[in-house]
Amino acid sequence: MSDVTDAVAHFAEHGTAVPALVLASLAALIATAGFRTRWSRRHGQAPPADDTGARPPTTERTAGTGPTGRETTGSEPGGSEPGGESALWRMRTTVRDAPGSLAVLCAALAERRIDILSLQTHPLAEGTVDEFLLRAPGELSGTELADLVTAAGGARTWTERADAHDLVDAPTRVLALAARTALDAAELPLALRQLLGRCTIRSLPATAEARTGARAAQEVPPEGTLEDTVLRLRAPEGGVISVERPHLPFTPAEFARARALVELDARLGPRIPHARDVLTLTEGSDITVRRVDTRDVPAAKAMHERCTARTLGLRYHGPVGDADRYLNHLLSPRFGRTLAAQTASGRIVALGHLLWDGDETEVALLVEDGWQRRGIGGELLGRLVAMAAETGCESVYAVTQASNTGMVAAMRGLGLPLDYQIEEGTLVVTARLDPVTRSGAPLPHGERIGRE
């Protein structure tokens, strides 16, 4: 491999085109070397601001690139010194569509002992966008990496720190996301977020009162639209899913993959995992905890009608008006996940919501009056936080009142670091999820509960 890259560097030094045989050798080595092993806005309880964007990871330098095409994987020589520190980087850059241009860039990376772990080439009319996964010496910054690539002929270079999850090749990653989406409709926004990286996802409902969403649905063709840093797709339940990524234009391949996930979701229809746990309360009665969605709105509405005005006021921070409108939003898998506790007769007595809110995640609880202070709220909250941890959330917050001692006690019962803040007369309690919590937070199963 070093002989080939040395040859490439030699031709680059003398300003001559790299012979086809040398380029073919470099491509063959890349193809056969193997892949070496990657939601601060407080919304009220009414429907949208319906953001499901991810918290942006730290980046050192960003710029635009363009559409995508074929994919190869492989490696380059070099990397950090034996036993030294190294770092993973994702990088996109635009290279002139001319023989030898990519080879010159690869040679410049090899000279700085930077491994190419993965390479995707994306031909465009005006050039080629190349996307790399790199292992570089730990002391190399994103700015230095971008400068190096620019000096080697790259343009509009974008770099971002990567992690071990990025070592999974694109086809495998897309298949895994498709499997998650097939099992659970609530996974679609999360799958799109993981597929497309740092982006903002909005669901625009096609309802009479949401005129903007209805108008947008009419303007988006069935196959969707791609406009540089914005892509729009017809949502399976009507309306539009809008994805924005201002720091990096979407490629046609990314658009096609996102559209395929949405089409899969539409074909499978409403679905949530069927798993449920039977839990025994301290007085001996059993309840079942399960996931619910908009098909459970009638039962959820009946529970609201049985709750007192005080209980509803603590949950919604004021009078409750159109319960149907709230519940259709709260139970929609597009905006989060909902757990319900129900009796043996099937009557819902408690609801817990995990709501995607831009870069943050909200948790909320409502327990019917006759079932309060039996540990149900704490059980639902613990499960919701475990779900948030599984999706990589850094924190969850609850908006309540200081007089809502049950919710405050449930948050304290999580055993996590808490921050308290008063905002416009309401109490916001934020629980921070440390990396250990996020890396492996199993959902509890069938345990005896009795808290509060």
Coordinates of C-alpha atoms in Angstrom, one line a residue:
M1 CA 0.0 0.0 0.0
S2 CA 2.8 2.4 0.9
D3 CA 4.4 1.8 -2.5
V4 CA 1.2 2.9 -4.3
T5 CA 0.7 6.0 -2.2
D6 CA 4.4 6.9 -2.6
A7 CA 3.9 6.7 -6.3
V8 CA 0.8 8.9 -6.1
A9 CA 2.7 11.5 -4.1
H10 CA 5.5 11.4 -6.6
F11 CA 3.3 12.3 -9.5
A12 CA 1.5 14.9 -7.4
E13 CA 4.8 16.5 -6.6
H14 CA 5.8 16.9 -10.2
G15 CA 2.3 18.2 -11.3
T16 CA 1.7 15.4 -13.7
A17 CA -1.4 13.3 -14.0
V18 CA -1.3 10.0 -12.1
P19 CA -1.3 7.0 -14.5
A20 CA -4.5 5.0 -14.6
L21 CA -2.6 1.9 -13.4
V22 CA -1.5 3.6 -10.2
L23 CA -5.1 4.9 -9.6
A24 CA -6.5 1.5 -10.2
S25 CA -4.1 0.0 -7.7
L26 CA -5.0 2.6 -5.1
A27 CA -8.7 1.9 -5.7
A28 CA -8.2 -1.8 -5.5
L29 CA -6.4 -1.5 -2.2
I30 CA -9.1 0.7 -0.8
A31 CA -11.8 -1.7 -2.0
T32 CA -10.2 -4.8 -0.6
A33 CA -8.6 -3.7 2.7
G34 CA -11.9 -4.1 4.6
F35 CA -13.8 -1.8 6.9
R36 CA -12.0 -1.3 10.2
T37 CA -14.4 -0.8 12.7
R38 CA -21.4 5.8 15.0
W39 CA -34.2 17.7 21.0
S40 CA -34.0 25.0 24.5
R41 CA -37.3 25.8 23.9
R42 CA -40.0 25.0 26.4
H43 CA -43.2 24.1 24.6
G44 CA -46.5 24.2 26.3
Q45 CA -48.9 21.3 26.4
A46 CA -50.6 22.3 23.2
P47 CA -49.5 20.9 19.8
P48 CA -46.4 21.9 18.0
A49 CA -43.6 23.7 18.0
D50 CA -43.0 20.2 16.7
D51 CA -39.3 19.9 16.6
T52 CA -37.5 16.6 16.8
G53 CA -34.0 17.8 15.9
A54 CA -30.9 16.4 17.6
R55 CA -28.6 18.3 20.0
P56 CA -25.7 19.2 17.8
P57 CA -22.4 17.6 18.5
T58 CA -19.3 19.8 18.8
T59 CA -17.8 20.7 15.4
E60 CA -14.8 22.7 14.6
R61 CA -15.4 23.7 11.0
T62 CA -18.4 23.3 8.7
A63 CA -19.1 24.1 5.1
G64 CA -21.4 22.9 2.4
T65 CA -21.1 19.9 0.1
G66 CA -23.3 18.3 -2.5
P67 CA -25.2 15.1 -3.7
T68 CA -24.1 11.5 -3.3
G69 CA -23.4 8.5 -5.4
R70 CA -21.6 5.2 -5.0
E71 CA -19.8 4.0 -1.9
T72 CA -16.5 2.2 -1.2
T73 CA -14.8 1.2 2.0
G74 CA -11.2 0.6 2.8
S75 CA -8.1 2.1 4.5
E76 CA -5.1 4.1 4.0
P77 CA -1.7 3.7 5.7
G78 CA -0.5 5.7 8.6
G79 CA -2.6 6.9 11.5
S80 CA -1.2 7.8 14.9
E81 CA 2.1 6.6 16.1
P82 CA 2.0 3.1 17.8
G83 CA 0.5 3.5 21.2
G84 CA -0.3 7.2 20.6
E85 CA -3.7 8.9 20.8
S86 CA -5.9 9.1 17.8
A87 CA -9.3 10.6 16.9
L88 CA -12.0 9.7 14.5
W89 CA -13.3 12.4 12.0
R90 CA -16.1 12.6 9.5
M91 CA -15.2 14.8 6.5
R92 CA -16.8 15.9 3.3
T93 CA -15.0 17.9 0.6
T94 CA -15.5 18.7 -3.1
V95 CA -12.7 17.6 -5.4
R96 CA -12.2 18.6 -9.0
D97 CA -13.5 16.1 -11.5
A98 CA -10.1 15.5 -13.1
P99 CA -7.8 12.4 -13.2
G100 CA -5.5 12.3 -10.2
S101 CA -7.4 14.8 -8.0
L102 CA -8.6 12.3 -5.4
A103 CA -5.2 10.6 -5.5
V104 CA -3.4 13.9 -4.6
L105 CA -5.8 14.3 -1.6
C106 CA -5.3 10.7 -0.4
A107 CA -1.5 11.2 -0.7
A108 CA -1.7 14.4 1.4
L109 CA -3.7 12.5 4.1
A110 CA -1.2 9.6 4.1
E111 CA 1.7 12.1 4.5
R112 CA 0.2 13.3 7.8
R113 CA -0.4 9.6 8.9
I114 CA -4.2 9.9 8.6
D115 CA -6.0 6.6 7.9
I116 CA -8.9 6.5 5.5
L117 CA -11.4 4.0 7.1
S118 CA -14.2 4.7 4.8
L119 CA -14.7 6.6 1.5
Q120 CA -17.8 7.5 -0.4
T121 CA -17.5 9.3 -3.7
H122 CA -20.4 11.5 -4.9
P123 CA -20.1 12.6 -8.5
L124 CA -21.6 16.0 -9.4
A125 CA -21.9 18.0 -12.6
E126 CA -19.2 20.5 -11.3
G127 CA -17.0 18.1 -9.4
T128 CA -17.1 15.2 -7.0
V129 CA -18.0 15.3 -3.3
D130 CA -16.0 12.8 -1.3
E131 CA -17.1 11.7 2.2
F132 CA -14.4 10.2 4.4
L133 CA -14.3 8.5 7.8
L134 CA -10.7 9.2 9.1
R135 CA -8.5 8.2 11.9
A136 CA -6.1 11.0 12.6
P137 CA -3.4 11.7 15.2
G138 CA -5.0 13.0 18.3
E139 CA -3.2 16.4 18.2
L140 CA -4.7 17.3 14.8
S141 CA -7.6 19.7 15.1
G142 CA -10.6 20.0 12.7
T143 CA -9.3 23.3 11.4
E144 CA -5.9 21.8 10.7
L145 CA -7.5 18.9 8.9
A146 CA -9.7 21.2 6.8
D147 CA -6.7 23.3 5.9
L148 CA -4.7 20.3 4.9
V149 CA -7.5 19.1 2.6
T150 CA -7.9 22.6 1.1
A151 CA -4.2 22.8 0.3
A152 CA -4.5 19.4 -1.5
G153 CA -7.3 20.7 -3.8
G154 CA -10.4 20.1 -1.7
A155 CA -13.1 22.8 -1.5
R156 CA -16.1 23.5 0.8
T157 CA -14.7 21.2 3.3
W158 CA -16.8 20.1 6.3
T159 CA -15.4 18.2 9.3
E160 CA -17.0 16.7 12.5
R161 CA -15.7 14.5 15.2
A162 CA -16.9 10.9 14.9
D163 CA -17.3 8.1 17.3
A164 CA -17.4 4.3 17.2
H165 CA -20.9 4.3 15.8
D166 CA -19.7 5.8 12.6
L167 CA -17.5 2.8 12.0
V168 CA -20.6 0.9 10.8
D169 CA -20.9 1.1 7.1
A170 CA -23.8 3.0 5.5
P171 CA -25.8 0.0 4.2
T172 CA -25.7 -1.8 7.5
R173 CA -26.7 1.4 9.4
V174 CA -29.6 2.0 7.0
L175 CA -30.8 -1.6 7.4
A176 CA -30.7 -1.3 11.2
L177 CA -32.7 1.9 11.1
A178 CA -35.2 0.3 8.8
A179 CA -35.6 -2.6 11.3
R180 CA -36.2 -0.1 14.2
T181 CA -38.8 1.8 12.1
A182 CA -40.6 -1.4 11.2
L183 CA -41.0 -2.4 14.8
D184 CA -42.2 1.0 16.2
A185 CA -43.7 4.0 14.4
A186 CA -42.3 6.3 17.1
E187 CA -38.8 5.5 15.8
L188 CA -39.3 7.3 12.4
P189 CA -38.1 10.8 13.6
L190 CA -35.3 9.2 15.6
A191 CA -34.2 7.1 12.6
L192 CA -34.2 10.1 10.3
R193 CA -32.1 12.0 12.9
Q194 CA -29.6 9.2 13.1
L195 CA -29.5 8.7 9.3
L196 CA -29.0 12.4 8.5
G197 CA -27.0 13.6 11.5
R198 CA -27.3 17.0 13.1
C199 CA -30.6 18.3 11.7
T200 CA -34.0 19.7 12.7
I201 CA -37.1 17.6 12.0
R202 CA -40.5 19.2 11.9
S203 CA -43.9 17.5 11.5
L204 CA -46.4 19.8 9.8
P205 CA -49.9 18.4 10.3
A206 CA -52.4 18.8 7.4
T207 CA -55.3 20.0 9.6
A208 CA -57.8 22.7 9.1
E209 CA -56.4 24.8 11.9
A210 CA -52.8 24.3 10.8
R211 CA -53.1 26.1 7.5
T212 CA -49.4 26.3 6.9
G213 CA -49.0 22.6 7.2
A214 CA -52.0 22.0 4.9
R215 CA -50.6 24.3 2.3
A216 CA -47.2 22.7 2.6
A217 CA -48.7 19.2 2.0
Q218 CA -50.3 20.4 -1.2
E219 CA -47.1 21.9 -2.4
V220 CA -45.0 18.7 -1.8
P221 CA -45.4 16.0 -4.5
P222 CA -45.8 12.4 -3.5
E223 CA -42.1 11.7 -4.1
G224 CA -41.0 14.7 -1.9
T225 CA -38.6 17.5 -2.7
L226 CA -34.9 18.2 -2.1
E227 CA -33.8 21.8 -1.9
D228 CA -30.1 22.0 -1.0
T229 CA -30.3 22.0 2.9
V230 CA -34.0 21.2 3.2
L231 CA -35.9 18.1 2.3
R232 CA -39.6 17.6 2.5
L233 CA -41.5 14.3 2.4
R234 CA -45.2 13.4 2.6
A235 CA -45.9 12.2 6.1
P236 CA -47.7 8.8 6.3
E237 CA -50.5 10.2 8.4
G238 CA -50.9 13.3 6.2
G239 CA -49.0 16.6 6.3
V240 CA -45.3 17.0 5.7
I241 CA -42.1 15.9 7.4
S242 CA -39.6 18.7 6.9
V243 CA -35.9 18.2 7.6
E244 CA -33.4 21.0 7.7
R245 CA -29.6 20.9 7.9
P246 CA -28.2 24.4 7.3
H247 CA -24.6 23.4 7.9
L248 CA -24.4 20.7 5.2
P249 CA -26.5 20.3 2.0
F250 CA -28.3 17.0 1.6
T251 CA -27.2 14.6 -1.1
P252 CA -29.6 12.7 -3.4
A253 CA -28.6 9.4 -1.8
E254 CA -29.5 10.8 1.7
F255 CA -32.8 12.0 0.3
A256 CA -33.5 8.6 -1.3
R257 CA -32.7 6.8 2.0
A258 CA -35.0 9.2 4.0
R259 CA -37.8 8.7 1.5
A260 CA -37.4 4.9 1.7
L261 CA -37.8 5.0 5.5
V262 CA -40.9 7.2 5.3
E263 CA -42.4 4.9 2.6
L264 CA -41.7 1.9 4.8
D265 CA -43.4 3.6 7.8
A266 CA -46.4 4.4 5.5
R267 CA -46.7 0.8 4.2
L268 CA -46.7 -0.7 7.7
G269 CA -49.3 1.6 9.2
P270 CA -49.8 2.4 12.9
R271 CA -47.8 0.1 15.2
I272 CA -46.1 0.0 18.5
P273 CA -44.3 -2.8 20.4
H274 CA -46.8 -5.2 22.0
A275 CA -44.6 -5.8 25.1
R276 CA -46.3 -5.1 28.4
D277 CA -45.4 -5.6 32.0
V278 CA -47.8 -6.7 34.8
L279 CA -46.8 -4.9 38.0
T280 CA -48.0 -5.5 41.6
L281 CA -48.7 -2.5 43.8
T282 CA -48.1 -2.4 47.5
E283 CA -51.8 -3.2 48.3
G284 CA -51.7 -6.2 46.1
S285 CA -53.6 -5.0 43.0
D286 CA -52.0 -5.5 39.6
I287 CA -51.6 -3.0 36.8
T288 CA -50.3 -3.4 33.3
V289 CA -47.8 -0.9 31.7
R290 CA -47.8 -0.7 27.9
R291 CA -47.1 1.7 25.1
V292 CA -50.1 3.5 23.6
D293 CA -50.7 5.7 20.6
T294 CA -53.6 7.7 18.9
R295 CA -55.7 4.5 18.8
D296 CA -56.0 4.8 22.6
V297 CA -57.3 8.4 22.5
P298 CA -60.9 7.4 23.5
A299 CA -59.6 5.5 26.6
A300 CA -57.2 8.4 27.5
K301 CA -60.0 10.9 27.1
A302 CA -62.3 8.9 29.4
M303 CA -59.5 9.0 32.0
H304 CA -59.3 12.8 31.7
E305 CA -63.0 13.0 32.3
R306 CA -62.6 11.1 35.6
C307 CA -59.8 13.3 36.8
T308 CA -60.5 16.3 39.1
A309 CA -59.9 19.9 37.9
R310 CA -57.0 20.2 40.3
T311 CA -55.3 17.1 39.0
L312 CA -55.7 18.3 35.4
G313 CA -54.6 21.8 36.4
L314 CA -51.3 20.5 37.9
R315 CA -50.7 18.5 34.7
Y316 CA -51.5 21.1 32.1
H317 CA -50.7 24.2 34.2
G318 CA -54.2 25.7 33.8
P319 CA -57.7 24.9 32.5
V320 CA -58.0 22.1 30.0
G321 CA -60.0 22.9 26.9
D322 CA -60.1 20.7 23.8
A323 CA -58.9 17.4 25.2
D324 CA -59.2 15.6 21.8
R325 CA -56.8 18.1 20.3
Y326 CA -54.2 17.7 23.1
L327 CA -54.5 14.0 23.2
N328 CA -54.1 13.4 19.5
H329 CA -50.8 15.4 19.7
L330 CA -49.6 13.9 23.0
L331 CA -50.2 10.3 21.9
S332 CA -48.8 10.7 18.4
P333 CA -45.6 8.7 17.9
R334 CA -44.4 11.6 15.7
F335 CA -43.8 13.7 18.8
G336 CA -42.6 11.2 21.3
R337 CA -43.7 8.1 23.2
T338 CA -46.5 7.5 25.7
L339 CA -46.8 4.8 28.4
A340 CA -50.1 3.9 30.0
A341 CA -51.0 2.1 33.2
Q342 CA -54.2 0.2 33.0
T343 CA -56.2 -2.1 35.2
A344 CA -57.2 -5.7 34.6
S345 CA -60.4 -4.5 33.0
G346 CA -58.4 -2.4 30.5
R347 CA -59.2 1.0 32.0
I348 CA -56.3 3.5 31.7
V349 CA -55.5 5.1 35.1
A350 CA -52.2 6.9 34.3
L351 CA -50.3 8.3 31.3
G352 CA -46.6 9.1 31.0
H353 CA -45.3 11.1 28.0
L354 CA -41.8 11.4 26.6
L355 CA -42.0 14.4 24.2
W356 CA -39.3 15.4 21.7
D357 CA -38.8 19.2 22.1
G358 CA -36.1 20.4 19.8
D359 CA -32.7 19.9 21.4
E360 CA -34.4 18.8 24.7
T361 CA -36.8 16.1 25.8
E362 CA -39.8 16.7 28.1
V363 CA -41.4 14.2 30.5
A364 CA -44.9 14.6 31.8
L365 CA -47.3 12.5 34.0
L366 CA -51.0 12.3 34.7
V367 CA -52.3 9.8 37.3
E368 CA -56.1 9.5 38.0
D369 CA -56.9 10.8 41.5
G370 CA -57.9 7.4 42.9
W371 CA -54.7 5.9 41.8
Q372 CA -52.2 8.5 43.0
R373 CA -49.5 7.8 45.6
R374 CA -49.2 4.2 44.8
G375 CA -45.9 4.4 42.9
I376 CA -47.4 4.4 39.4
G377 CA -46.1 7.8 38.5
G378 CA -42.6 7.0 39.5
E379 CA -42.7 3.7 37.6
L380 CA -43.8 5.4 34.4
L381 CA -41.2 8.1 34.8
G382 CA -38.4 5.7 35.3
R383 CA -39.3 3.9 32.2
L384 CA -39.6 7.1 30.2
V385 CA -36.2 8.2 31.3
A386 CA -34.7 4.8 30.3
M387 CA -36.2 5.3 26.8
A388 CA -34.7 8.8 26.6
A389 CA -31.3 7.4 27.6
E390 CA -31.6 4.7 24.9
T391 CA -32.1 7.4 22.2
G392 CA -29.0 9.3 23.4
C393 CA -30.7 12.3 25.1
E394 CA -28.5 14.3 27.4
S395 CA -31.3 15.4 29.8
V396 CA -35.0 15.3 30.4
Y397 CA -37.1 18.1 32.0
A398 CA -40.5 18.3 33.6
V399 CA -42.6 21.5 33.7
T400 CA -44.8 21.6 36.8
Q401 CA -45.8 23.6 39.9
A402 CA -44.0 23.7 43.2
S403 CA -47.3 22.4 44.8
N404 CA -47.1 19.3 42.6
T405 CA -45.2 17.3 45.3
G406 CA -45.9 14.0 43.5
M407 CA -44.1 15.0 40.3
V408 CA -41.2 16.6 42.3
A409 CA -40.9 13.4 44.4
A410 CA -40.9 11.2 41.2
M411 CA -38.1 13.3 39.7
R412 CA -36.1 13.0 42.9
G413 CA -36.7 9.3 42.9
L414 CA -34.7 8.9 39.7
G415 CA -31.5 9.3 41.6
L416 CA -30.1 11.6 38.9
P417 CA -28.5 15.1 39.2
L418 CA -31.4 17.6 39.1
D419 CA -31.5 21.3 38.3
Y420 CA -34.4 23.5 39.5
Q421 CA -35.5 26.7 37.7
I422 CA -38.5 28.9 38.0
E423 CA -39.8 30.1 34.6
E424 CA -42.9 32.3 34.4
G425 CA -44.4 31.0 37.6
T426 CA -43.8 27.4 36.8
L427 CA -41.1 25.0 38.1
V428 CA -38.8 23.3 35.6
V429 CA -36.9 20.3 36.9
T430 CA -34.2 19.0 34.7
A431 CA -32.5 15.6 35.2
R432 CA -29.1 15.2 33.5
L433 CA -28.3 11.8 32.0
D434 CA -24.6 11.1 32.3
P435 CA -22.9 9.0 29.6
V436 CA -22.9 5.9 31.7
T437 CA -26.7 6.2 32.1
R438 CA -27.2 6.8 28.4
S439 CA -24.9 4.0 27.3
G440 CA -27.0 1.2 28.9
A441 CA -30.3 2.1 30.5
P442 CA -32.4 -1.1 30.3
L443 CA -36.1 -0.8 30.6
P444 CA -37.4 -2.3 33.9
H445 CA -39.5 -5.4 33.5
G446 CA -42.2 -6.8 35.8
E447 CA -40.9 -5.7 39.1
R448 CA -42.9 -5.1 42.3
I449 CA -43.3 -1.4 42.9
G450 CA -44.5 0.7 45.8
R451 CA -43.1 4.2 46.0
E452 CA -44.2 7.7 47.0

